[in-house]
XYZ file of C-alpha atoms in Angstrom:
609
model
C 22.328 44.017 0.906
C 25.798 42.469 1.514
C 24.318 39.917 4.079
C 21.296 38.848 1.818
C 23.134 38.167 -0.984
C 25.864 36.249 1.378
C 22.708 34.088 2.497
C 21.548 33.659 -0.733
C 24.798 32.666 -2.416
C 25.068 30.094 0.643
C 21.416 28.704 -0.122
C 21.966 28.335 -3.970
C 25.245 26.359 -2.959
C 23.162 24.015 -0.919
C 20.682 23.178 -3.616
C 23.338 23.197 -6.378
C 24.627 20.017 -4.126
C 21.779 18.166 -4.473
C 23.270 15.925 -7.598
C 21.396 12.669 -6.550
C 18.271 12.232 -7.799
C 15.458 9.445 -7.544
C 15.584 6.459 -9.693
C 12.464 4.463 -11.265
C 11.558 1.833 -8.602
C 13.751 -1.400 -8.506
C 11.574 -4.252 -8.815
C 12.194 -7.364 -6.782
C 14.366 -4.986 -4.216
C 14.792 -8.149 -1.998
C 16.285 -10.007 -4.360
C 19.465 -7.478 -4.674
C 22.920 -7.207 -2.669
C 21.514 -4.962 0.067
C 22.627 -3.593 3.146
C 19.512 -2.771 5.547
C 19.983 0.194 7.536
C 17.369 -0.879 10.209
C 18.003 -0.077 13.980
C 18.735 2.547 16.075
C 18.185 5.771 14.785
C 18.324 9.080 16.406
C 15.405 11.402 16.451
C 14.707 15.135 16.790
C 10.873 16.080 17.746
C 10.940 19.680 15.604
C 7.728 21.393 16.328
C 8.162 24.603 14.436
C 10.660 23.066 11.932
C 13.565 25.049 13.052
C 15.927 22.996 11.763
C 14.261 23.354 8.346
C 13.375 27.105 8.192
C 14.882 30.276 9.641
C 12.763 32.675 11.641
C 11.943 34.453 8.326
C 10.638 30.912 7.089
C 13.471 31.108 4.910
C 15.919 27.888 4.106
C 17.863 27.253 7.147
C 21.484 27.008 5.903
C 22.643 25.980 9.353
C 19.554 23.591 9.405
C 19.825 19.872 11.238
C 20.788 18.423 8.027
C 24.031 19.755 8.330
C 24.355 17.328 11.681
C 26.478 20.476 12.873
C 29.111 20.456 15.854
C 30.385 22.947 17.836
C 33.942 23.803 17.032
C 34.608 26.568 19.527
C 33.303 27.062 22.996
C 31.601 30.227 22.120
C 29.606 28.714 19.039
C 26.284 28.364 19.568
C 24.294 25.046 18.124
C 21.182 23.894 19.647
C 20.622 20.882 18.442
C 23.335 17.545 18.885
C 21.852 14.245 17.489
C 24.405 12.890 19.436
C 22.682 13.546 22.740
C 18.977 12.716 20.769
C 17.279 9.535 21.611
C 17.067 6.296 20.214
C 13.795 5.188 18.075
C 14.099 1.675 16.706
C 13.520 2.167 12.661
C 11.097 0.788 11.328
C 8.168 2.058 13.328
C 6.292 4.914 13.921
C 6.511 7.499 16.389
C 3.142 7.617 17.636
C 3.902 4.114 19.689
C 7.735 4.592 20.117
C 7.211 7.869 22.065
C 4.289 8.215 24.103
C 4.985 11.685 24.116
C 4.366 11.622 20.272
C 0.739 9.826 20.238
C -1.306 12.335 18.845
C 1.910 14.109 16.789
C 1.339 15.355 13.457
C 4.425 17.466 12.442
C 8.474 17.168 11.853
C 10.800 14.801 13.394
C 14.782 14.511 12.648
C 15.650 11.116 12.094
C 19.613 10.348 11.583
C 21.630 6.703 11.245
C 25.425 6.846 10.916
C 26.735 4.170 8.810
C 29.842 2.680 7.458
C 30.825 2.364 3.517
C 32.763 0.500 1.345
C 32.807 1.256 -2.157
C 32.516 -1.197 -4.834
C 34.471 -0.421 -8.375
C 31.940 -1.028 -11.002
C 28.733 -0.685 -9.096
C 26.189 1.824 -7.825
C 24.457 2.441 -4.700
C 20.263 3.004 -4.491
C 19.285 4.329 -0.923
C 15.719 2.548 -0.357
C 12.925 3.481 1.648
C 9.746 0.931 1.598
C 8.145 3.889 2.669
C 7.953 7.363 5.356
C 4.951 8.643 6.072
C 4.359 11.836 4.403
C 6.724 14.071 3.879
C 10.347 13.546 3.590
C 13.472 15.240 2.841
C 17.091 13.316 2.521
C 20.332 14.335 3.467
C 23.587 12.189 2.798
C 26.611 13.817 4.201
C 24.562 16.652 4.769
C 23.892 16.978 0.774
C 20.150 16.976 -0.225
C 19.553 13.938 -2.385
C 15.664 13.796 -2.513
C 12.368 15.259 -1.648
C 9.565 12.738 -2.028
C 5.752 13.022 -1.115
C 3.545 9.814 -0.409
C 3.512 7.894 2.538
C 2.723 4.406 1.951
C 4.879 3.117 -1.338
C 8.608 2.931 -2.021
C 11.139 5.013 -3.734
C 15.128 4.509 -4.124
C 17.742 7.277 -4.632
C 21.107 6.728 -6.511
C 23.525 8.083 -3.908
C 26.806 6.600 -5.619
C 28.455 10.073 -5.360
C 27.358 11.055 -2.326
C 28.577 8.256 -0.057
C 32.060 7.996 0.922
C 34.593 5.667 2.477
C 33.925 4.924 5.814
C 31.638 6.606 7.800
C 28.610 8.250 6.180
C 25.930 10.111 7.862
C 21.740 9.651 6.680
C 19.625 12.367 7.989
C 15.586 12.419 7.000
C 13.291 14.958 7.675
C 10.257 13.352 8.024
C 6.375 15.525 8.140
C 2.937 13.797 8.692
C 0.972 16.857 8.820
C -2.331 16.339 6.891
C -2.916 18.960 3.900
C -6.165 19.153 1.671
C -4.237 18.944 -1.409
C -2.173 15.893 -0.202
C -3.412 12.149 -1.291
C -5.125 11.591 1.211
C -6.493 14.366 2.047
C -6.844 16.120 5.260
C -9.560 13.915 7.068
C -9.369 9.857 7.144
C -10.820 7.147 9.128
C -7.041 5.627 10.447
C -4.277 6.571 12.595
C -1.680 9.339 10.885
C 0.846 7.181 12.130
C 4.356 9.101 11.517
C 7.621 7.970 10.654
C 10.261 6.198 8.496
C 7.908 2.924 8.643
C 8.915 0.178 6.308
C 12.437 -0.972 5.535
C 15.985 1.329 4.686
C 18.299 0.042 2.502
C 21.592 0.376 0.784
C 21.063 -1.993 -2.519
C 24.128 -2.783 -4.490
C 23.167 -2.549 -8.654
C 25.979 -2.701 -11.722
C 26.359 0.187 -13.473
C 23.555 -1.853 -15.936
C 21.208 -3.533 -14.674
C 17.763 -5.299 -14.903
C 15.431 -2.426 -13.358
C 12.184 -4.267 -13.622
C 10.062 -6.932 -15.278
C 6.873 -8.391 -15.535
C 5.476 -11.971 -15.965
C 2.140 -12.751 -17.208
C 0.118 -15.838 -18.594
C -1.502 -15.280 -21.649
C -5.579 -16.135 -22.064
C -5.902 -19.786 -23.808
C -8.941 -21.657 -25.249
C -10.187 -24.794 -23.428
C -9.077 -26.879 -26.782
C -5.282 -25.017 -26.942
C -2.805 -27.558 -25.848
C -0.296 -24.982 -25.123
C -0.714 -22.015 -22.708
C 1.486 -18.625 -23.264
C 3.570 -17.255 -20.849
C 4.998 -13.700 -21.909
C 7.752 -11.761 -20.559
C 8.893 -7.885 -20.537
C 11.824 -6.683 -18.661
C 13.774 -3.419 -19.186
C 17.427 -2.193 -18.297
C 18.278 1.113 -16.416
C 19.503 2.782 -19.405
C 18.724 2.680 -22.953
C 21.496 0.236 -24.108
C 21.233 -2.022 -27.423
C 22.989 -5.826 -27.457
C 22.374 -6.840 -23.553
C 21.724 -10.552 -23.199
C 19.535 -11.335 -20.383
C 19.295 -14.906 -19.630
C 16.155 -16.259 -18.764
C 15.766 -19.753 -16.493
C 12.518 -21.490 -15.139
C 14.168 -24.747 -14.270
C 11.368 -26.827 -13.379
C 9.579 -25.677 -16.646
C 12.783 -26.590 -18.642
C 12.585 -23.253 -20.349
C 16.085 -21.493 -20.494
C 16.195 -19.230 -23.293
C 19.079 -15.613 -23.866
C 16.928 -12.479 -25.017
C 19.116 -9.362 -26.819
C 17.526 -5.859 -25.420
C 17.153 -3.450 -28.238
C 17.526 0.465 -28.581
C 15.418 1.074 -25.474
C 16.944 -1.349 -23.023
C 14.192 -3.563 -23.602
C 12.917 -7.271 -23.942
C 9.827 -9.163 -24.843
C 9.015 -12.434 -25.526
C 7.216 -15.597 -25.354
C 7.445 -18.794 -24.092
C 5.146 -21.700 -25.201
C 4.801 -24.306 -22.109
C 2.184 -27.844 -22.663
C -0.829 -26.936 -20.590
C -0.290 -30.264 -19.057
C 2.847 -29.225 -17.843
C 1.797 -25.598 -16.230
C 0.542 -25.315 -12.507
C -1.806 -22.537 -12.338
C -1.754 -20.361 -9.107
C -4.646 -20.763 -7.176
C -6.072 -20.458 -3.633
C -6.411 -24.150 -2.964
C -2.492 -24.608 -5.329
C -0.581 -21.358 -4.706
C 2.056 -22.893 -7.226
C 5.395 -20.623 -7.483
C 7.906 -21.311 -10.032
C 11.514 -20.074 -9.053
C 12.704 -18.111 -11.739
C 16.326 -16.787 -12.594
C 17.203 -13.796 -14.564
C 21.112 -13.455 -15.567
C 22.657 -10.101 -17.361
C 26.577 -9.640 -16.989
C 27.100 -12.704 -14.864
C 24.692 -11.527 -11.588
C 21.630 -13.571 -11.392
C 18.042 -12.010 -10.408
C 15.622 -14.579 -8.466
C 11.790 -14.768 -8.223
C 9.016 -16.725 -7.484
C 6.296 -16.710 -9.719
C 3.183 -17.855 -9.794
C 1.050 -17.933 -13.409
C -2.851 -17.053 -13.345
C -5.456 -15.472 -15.070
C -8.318 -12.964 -13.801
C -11.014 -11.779 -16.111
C -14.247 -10.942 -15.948
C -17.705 -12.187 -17.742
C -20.708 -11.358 -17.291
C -21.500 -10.585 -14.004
C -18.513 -13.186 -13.129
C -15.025 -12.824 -11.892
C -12.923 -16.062 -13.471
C -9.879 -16.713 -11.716
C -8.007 -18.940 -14.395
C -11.190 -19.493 -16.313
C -13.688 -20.620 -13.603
C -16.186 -18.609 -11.835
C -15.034 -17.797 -8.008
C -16.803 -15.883 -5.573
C -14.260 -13.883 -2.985
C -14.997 -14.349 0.338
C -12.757 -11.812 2.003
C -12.083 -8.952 4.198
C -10.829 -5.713 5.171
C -7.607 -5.168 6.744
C -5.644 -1.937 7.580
C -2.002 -2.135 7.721
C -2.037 -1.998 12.342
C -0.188 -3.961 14.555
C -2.299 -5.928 16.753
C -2.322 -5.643 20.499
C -1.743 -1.762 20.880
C -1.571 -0.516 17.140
C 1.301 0.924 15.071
C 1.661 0.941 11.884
C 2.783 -2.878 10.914
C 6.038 -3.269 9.478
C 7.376 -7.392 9.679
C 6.780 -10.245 8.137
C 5.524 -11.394 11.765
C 2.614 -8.473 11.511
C 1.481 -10.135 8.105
C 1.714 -13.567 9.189
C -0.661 -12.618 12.404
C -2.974 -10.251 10.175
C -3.314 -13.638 7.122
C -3.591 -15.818 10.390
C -7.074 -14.535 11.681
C -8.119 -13.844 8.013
C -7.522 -17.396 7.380
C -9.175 -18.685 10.494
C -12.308 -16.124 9.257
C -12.304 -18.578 5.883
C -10.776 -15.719 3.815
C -9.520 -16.847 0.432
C -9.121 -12.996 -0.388
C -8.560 -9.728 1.324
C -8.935 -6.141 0.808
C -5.172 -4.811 1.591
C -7.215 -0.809 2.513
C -6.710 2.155 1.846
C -3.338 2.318 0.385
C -0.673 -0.097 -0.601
C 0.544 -2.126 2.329
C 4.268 -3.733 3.234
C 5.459 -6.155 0.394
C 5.880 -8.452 2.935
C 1.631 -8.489 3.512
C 1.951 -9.234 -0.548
C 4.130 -12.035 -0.508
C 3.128 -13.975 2.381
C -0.673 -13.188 1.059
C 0.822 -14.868 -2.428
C 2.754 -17.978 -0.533
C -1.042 -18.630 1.234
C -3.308 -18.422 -1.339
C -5.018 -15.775 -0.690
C -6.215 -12.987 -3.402
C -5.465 -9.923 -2.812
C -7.264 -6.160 -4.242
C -4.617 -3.310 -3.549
C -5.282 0.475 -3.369
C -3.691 3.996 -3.566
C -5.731 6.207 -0.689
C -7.574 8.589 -3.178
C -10.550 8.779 -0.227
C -13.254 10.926 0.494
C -13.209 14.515 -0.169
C -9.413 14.930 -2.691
C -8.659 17.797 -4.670
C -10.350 17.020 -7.609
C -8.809 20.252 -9.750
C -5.466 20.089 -8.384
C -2.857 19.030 -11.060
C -0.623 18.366 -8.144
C -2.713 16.393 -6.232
C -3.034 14.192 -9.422
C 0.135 14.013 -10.025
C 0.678 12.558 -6.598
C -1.792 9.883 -7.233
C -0.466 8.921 -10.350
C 2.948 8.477 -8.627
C 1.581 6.314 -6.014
C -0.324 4.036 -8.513
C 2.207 3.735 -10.682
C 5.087 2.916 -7.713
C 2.046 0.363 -6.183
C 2.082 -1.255 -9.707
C 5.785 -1.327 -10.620
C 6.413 -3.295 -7.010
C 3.670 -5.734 -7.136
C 3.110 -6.436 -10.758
C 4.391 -10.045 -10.582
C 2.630 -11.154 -7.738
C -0.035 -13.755 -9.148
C -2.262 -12.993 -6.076
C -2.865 -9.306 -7.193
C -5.282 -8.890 -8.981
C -7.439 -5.889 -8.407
C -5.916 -2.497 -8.554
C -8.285 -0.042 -6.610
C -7.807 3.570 -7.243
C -10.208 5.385 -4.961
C -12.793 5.161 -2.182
C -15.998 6.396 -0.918
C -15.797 9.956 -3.405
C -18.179 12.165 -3.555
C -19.800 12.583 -6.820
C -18.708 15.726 -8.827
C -17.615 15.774 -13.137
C -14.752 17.093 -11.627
C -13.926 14.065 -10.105
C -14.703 11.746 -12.350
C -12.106 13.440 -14.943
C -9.561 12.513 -12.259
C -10.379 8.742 -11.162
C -11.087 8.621 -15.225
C -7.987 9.582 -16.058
C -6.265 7.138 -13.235
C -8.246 4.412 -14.761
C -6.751 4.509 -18.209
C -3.163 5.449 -17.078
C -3.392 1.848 -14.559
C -4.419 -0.135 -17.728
C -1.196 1.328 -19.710
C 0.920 0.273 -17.095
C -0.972 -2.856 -16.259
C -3.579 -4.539 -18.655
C -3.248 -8.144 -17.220
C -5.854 -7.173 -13.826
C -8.637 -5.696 -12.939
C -9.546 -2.389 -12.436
C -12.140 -1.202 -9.386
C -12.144 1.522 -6.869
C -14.735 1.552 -3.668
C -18.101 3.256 -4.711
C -21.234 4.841 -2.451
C -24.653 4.381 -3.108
C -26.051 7.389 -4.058
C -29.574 7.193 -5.168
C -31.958 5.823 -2.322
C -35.805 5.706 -2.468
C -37.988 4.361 1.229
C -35.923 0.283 0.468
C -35.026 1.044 -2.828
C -30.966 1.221 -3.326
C -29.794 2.106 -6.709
C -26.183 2.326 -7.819
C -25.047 5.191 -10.200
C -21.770 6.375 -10.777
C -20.347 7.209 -13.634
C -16.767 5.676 -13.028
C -18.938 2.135 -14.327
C -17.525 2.751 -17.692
C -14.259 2.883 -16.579
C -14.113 -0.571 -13.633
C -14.134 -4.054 -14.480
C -15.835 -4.662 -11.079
C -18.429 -2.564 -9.568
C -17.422 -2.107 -6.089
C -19.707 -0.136 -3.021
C -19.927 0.119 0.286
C -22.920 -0.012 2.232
C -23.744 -0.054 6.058
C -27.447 -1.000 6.402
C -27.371 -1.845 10.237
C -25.113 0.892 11.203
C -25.544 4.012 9.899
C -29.229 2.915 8.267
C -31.457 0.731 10.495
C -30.730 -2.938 10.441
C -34.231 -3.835 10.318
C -34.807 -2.335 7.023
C -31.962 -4.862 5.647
C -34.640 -7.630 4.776
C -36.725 -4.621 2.864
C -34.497 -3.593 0.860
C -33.879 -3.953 -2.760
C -30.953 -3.017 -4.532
C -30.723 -2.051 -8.194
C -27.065 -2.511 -9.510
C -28.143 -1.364 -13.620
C -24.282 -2.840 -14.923
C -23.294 -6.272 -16.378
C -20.692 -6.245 -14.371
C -19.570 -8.077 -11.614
C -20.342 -6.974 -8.049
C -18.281 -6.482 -4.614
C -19.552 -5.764 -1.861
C -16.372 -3.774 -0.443
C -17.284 -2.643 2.668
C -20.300 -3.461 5.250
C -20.780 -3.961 8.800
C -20.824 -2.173 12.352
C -18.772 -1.773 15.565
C -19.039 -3.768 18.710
C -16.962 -3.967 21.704
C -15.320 -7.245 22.401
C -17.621 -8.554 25.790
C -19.737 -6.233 25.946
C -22.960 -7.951 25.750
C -26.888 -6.786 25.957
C -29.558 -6.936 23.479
C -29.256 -7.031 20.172
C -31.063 -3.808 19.316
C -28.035 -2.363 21.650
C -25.110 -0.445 20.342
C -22.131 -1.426 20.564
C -23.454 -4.723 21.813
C -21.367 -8.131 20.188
C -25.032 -8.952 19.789
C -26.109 -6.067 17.629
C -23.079 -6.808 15.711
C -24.090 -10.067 15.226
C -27.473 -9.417 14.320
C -26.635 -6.649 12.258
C -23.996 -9.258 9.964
C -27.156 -12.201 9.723
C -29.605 -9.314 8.379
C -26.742 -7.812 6.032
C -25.757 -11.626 4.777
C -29.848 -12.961 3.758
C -29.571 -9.096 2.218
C -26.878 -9.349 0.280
C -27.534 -12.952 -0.704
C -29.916 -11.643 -3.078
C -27.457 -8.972 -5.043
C -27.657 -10.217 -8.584
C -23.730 -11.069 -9.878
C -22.504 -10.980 -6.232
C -18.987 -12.179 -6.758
C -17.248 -11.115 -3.414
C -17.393 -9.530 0.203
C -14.593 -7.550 2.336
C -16.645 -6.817 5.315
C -15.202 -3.763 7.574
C -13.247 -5.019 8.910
C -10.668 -7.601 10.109
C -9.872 -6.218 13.880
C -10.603 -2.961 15.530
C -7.953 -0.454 14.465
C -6.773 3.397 15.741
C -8.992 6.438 14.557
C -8.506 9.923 16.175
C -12.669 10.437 14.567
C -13.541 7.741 17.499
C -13.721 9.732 20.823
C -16.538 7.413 22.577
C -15.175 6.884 26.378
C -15.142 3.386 27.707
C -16.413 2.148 24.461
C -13.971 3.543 21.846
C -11.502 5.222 22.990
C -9.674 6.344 20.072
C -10.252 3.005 18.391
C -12.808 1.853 15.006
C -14.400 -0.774 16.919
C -15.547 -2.153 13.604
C -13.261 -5.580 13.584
C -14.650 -9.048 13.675
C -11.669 -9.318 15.839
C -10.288 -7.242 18.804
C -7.422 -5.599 18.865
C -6.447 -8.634 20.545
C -7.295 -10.987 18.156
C -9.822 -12.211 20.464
C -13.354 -13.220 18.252
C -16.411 -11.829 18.664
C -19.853 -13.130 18.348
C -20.153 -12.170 14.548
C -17.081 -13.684 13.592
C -18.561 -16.904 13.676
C -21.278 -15.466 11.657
C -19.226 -15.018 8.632
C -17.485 -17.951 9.306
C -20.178 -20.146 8.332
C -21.360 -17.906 5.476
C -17.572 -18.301 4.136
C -17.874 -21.791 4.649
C -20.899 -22.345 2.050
C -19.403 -20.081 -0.678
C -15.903 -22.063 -0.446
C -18.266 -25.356 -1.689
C -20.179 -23.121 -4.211
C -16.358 -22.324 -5.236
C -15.189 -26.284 -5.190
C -18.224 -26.932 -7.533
C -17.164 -24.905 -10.267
């Protein structure tokens, strides 16, 4: 009794320690004083998560966050980070280690550091994101245990750092789970690890937490357009002045937060005088937001997107979206992308395809995809990876979802090029389910009213070439979105048969079609895998979809060929989705051209509007 209540005394202490907590997301993170801790990490592969759990699966209170060294020669640790190897962070350890390529578990990562700290300010630790799992340890003290692998999440560690050297340890777990979002099967690589950025970002002990930007809806006959701001502090705290600045707007104006920490206004600007952010004029203003002396700096870019009919009107005027697909891979051996160099590649070959949009699938990609997407001109629909079969009743489940739309939304909500918010796809049909996505739906509009809402829908009802859309998430999209893959999983020859029946004014995107080929691998076109059935398949789909009344947009599947453990085919998958109008290589294939042109003739239909 002695001993358990010695190891339970010693437990308690190590959760009483954990005084750090997360933070609401900093907006504009790269903007701040920050500190990357990028590099060299060392890494512990921990199959049975020993140095989580005892052998009783009990807390380990002599677990690897305690980064433990021996202090006699009789004391027995076996573990040493010291001796660990090195895994360049950010990545994934399904490419670093070929050891690790088909690992779904626990792995140790650690980064020793060096401190100074600042009088007056305080210290977020920032992940862009780890994939799935993670618990954090700063000087062996647990500061945070967050769930969601693919958006960002900062921790104030003020008190836990100390002068000199400090010591980051992350527990990291990509196991799948049925209750997790997503759920235990999906159609991409688990790809495991601390993936996107770390950093150590500098803040006062007030500061601006977030903002947004929009541009107001004008008449054709208003001279003056409406651009509205909302920012808010950290803490609820009355009489800050914020200074605003848009210099080549000439509007400088100092806003007073009230009770709440808050600000709102806006700013009249002569339409004549306003860029609008567009594909062919990505305008971005540089804007400038002072409080206490320390100035916050943007680019923004003012737009509209609304919907009318069976249109989508990007500032107004009706555009159709000629996009794609991508998944968030590496080209040229896979991993989970994590540079600006990744984007610029990925927006390259979209580009060359005629893209003037793309479907960033199925979760919320690397800010850096964002921006670069924003400096090109190129639209952009985001999602959270509600897909396939989630747990519909789980209050957890939907809790998790609601974090990772509302953390997708609080990062990207100023980026003009944004401007569908997806929050599911492919679901099966259940009332169950549609309390959940109905429920996401109205919490993304409180947080975000300015886009659209969509998610990624199936067609349900089919009779001989009859294709009829029902789903009762319609009430709650502003675009009705489906996939479809007439040609691949349906005959291709019944594609100039077939009728669909779409029984919404709303508009339509097509968000997903298409079929695999491998890159020179040629035959007849009524053979699999063939670039020529591929390219046969796309002509059929394109006369067939060319006749979907309110077609407003296309993201064929998908941009390259990308990692799936669910494709086993030897010598013609190989562990890859050999879906991609591009190779893994980036090298084209016969279809590629076959969109090309098609993009080519909406782009004029869009320069006649």
């Amino acid at each position: 009794m002695k001993k358990y209540l010695t190891t339970l005394l010693a437990l308690i202490a190590i959760v009483a320690t954990a005084q750090a907590a997360e933070v609401p997301l900093l907006g504009n993170v790269y903007a701040r004083q920050a500190t990357l801790l990028n590099g060299d990490w060392k890494y512990i592969v921990d199959v049975q998560e020993e140095g989580y759990y005892d052998y009783r699966m009990n807390l380990n209170r002599w677990g690897f966050f305690q980064n433990a060294k021996p202090q006699r020669p009789e004391d027995l640790i076996e573990y040493d980070f010291d001796k660990a190897p090195k895994m360049q962070i950010p990545s994934d350890w399904n490419t670093k280690d070929e050891h690790l390529f088909l690992y779904e578990g626990t792995v140790w990562f650690k980064k020793s550091f060096t401190y100074h700290k600042q009088e007056g300010q305080h210290t977020l630790l920032y992940f862009g994101a780890v994939n799935y799992d993670c618990h954090v340890y700063v000087n062996t003290k647990h500061v945070t245990h967050h769930i969601g692998g693919f958006t960002p999440f900062n921790i104030d560690v003020t008190d836990q750092l100390k002068e000199g050297e400090n010591v980051l340890i992350v527990k990291v777990d990509n196991k799948r789970h049925r209750d997790n979002v997503p759920t235990q099967i999906f159609d991409w690589w688990n790809y495991g690890g601390i993936t996107r950025d770390v950093m150590l970002v500098n803040v006062a002990n007030t500061y601006i937490e977030n903002y947004k930007w929009n541009l107001e809806k004008a008449g054709e006959k208003d001279k003056k357009r409406t651009i509205s701001l909302t920012a808010n502090l950290n803490k609820a705290e009355a009489g800050q002045q914020i200074t605003i600045n848009i210099p080549e707007l000439k509007l400088k104006q100092t806003l007073t937060t009230d009770a709440e920490g808050k600000v709102q206004a806006q700013f009249q600007i002569q339409k004549s005088k306003l860029q609008l952010w567009c594909p062919e004029n990505p305008k971005l203003y540089n804007v400038e937001m002072t409080l206490n002396g320390e100035t916050l700096k943007d680019e923004v870019g003012f737009r509209t997107i609304e919907t009318k009919g069976r249109q989508i009107l990007l500032n107004g005027k009706p555009i159709f979206l000629h996009g794609i697909s991508i998944h968030e891979e590496k080209p040229n051996g896979g991993g989970r992308c994590n540079s600006l160099a990744d984007a610029k590649t990925l927006l390259d070959w979209a580009q060359e395809l005629g893209c003037n949009y793309v479907r960033l699938a199925h979760y919320p990609h690397n800010e850096f995809m964002v921006r670069e997407a924003e400096r090109r001109g190129i639209l952009v629909w985001s999602e959270i990876p509600v897909y396939w079969t989630i747990s519909w009743k789980n209050e957890g489940t939907f809790n998790n979802a609601k974090r990772q739309l509302t953390d997708m939304i609080m990062r990207d909500q100023n980026r003009a090029n944004v401007i569908i918010w997806s929050i599911a796809n492919e679901t099966p049909h259940s009332a169950d389910r549609d309390t959940f996505l109905g429920n996401l739906a109205k919490y993304a509009r409180t947080l975000d009213n300015t886009r659209l809402i969509s998610m990624a829908m199936e067609v349900t009802g089919q009779s001989n070439y009859v294709n009829r859309l029902h789903d009762n998430m319609h009430e709650h999209v502003d675009v009705v979105s489906f996939n479809q893959y007439i040609g691949w999983y349906r005959d291709v020859n019944d594609a100039p048969k077939m009728k669909w029946e779409i029984p919404y004014e709303k508009p339509v995107i097509i968000s997903e079609f298409g079929g695999g080929a491998k890159y020179g691998y040629h035959g007849a076109k009524n053979q699999r895998w063939t670039e020529e059935f591929q390219e046969n398949l796309y002509k059929e789909n394109i006369a067939m979809l060319d006749k979907i009344e309110g077609l407003a947009g296309t993201t064929p599947w998908i941009l390259k060929d990308f990692r799936s453990p669910r494709r086993v085919l030897n010598g013609i998958q190989d562990y890859y989705n050999m879906k991609g109008l591009y190779s893994d290589k980036g090298e084209k294939k016969k279809a590629f051209y076959v969109v090309k042109a098609w993009y080519d003739k909406k782009e004029q239909w869009n320069k006649q509007q």
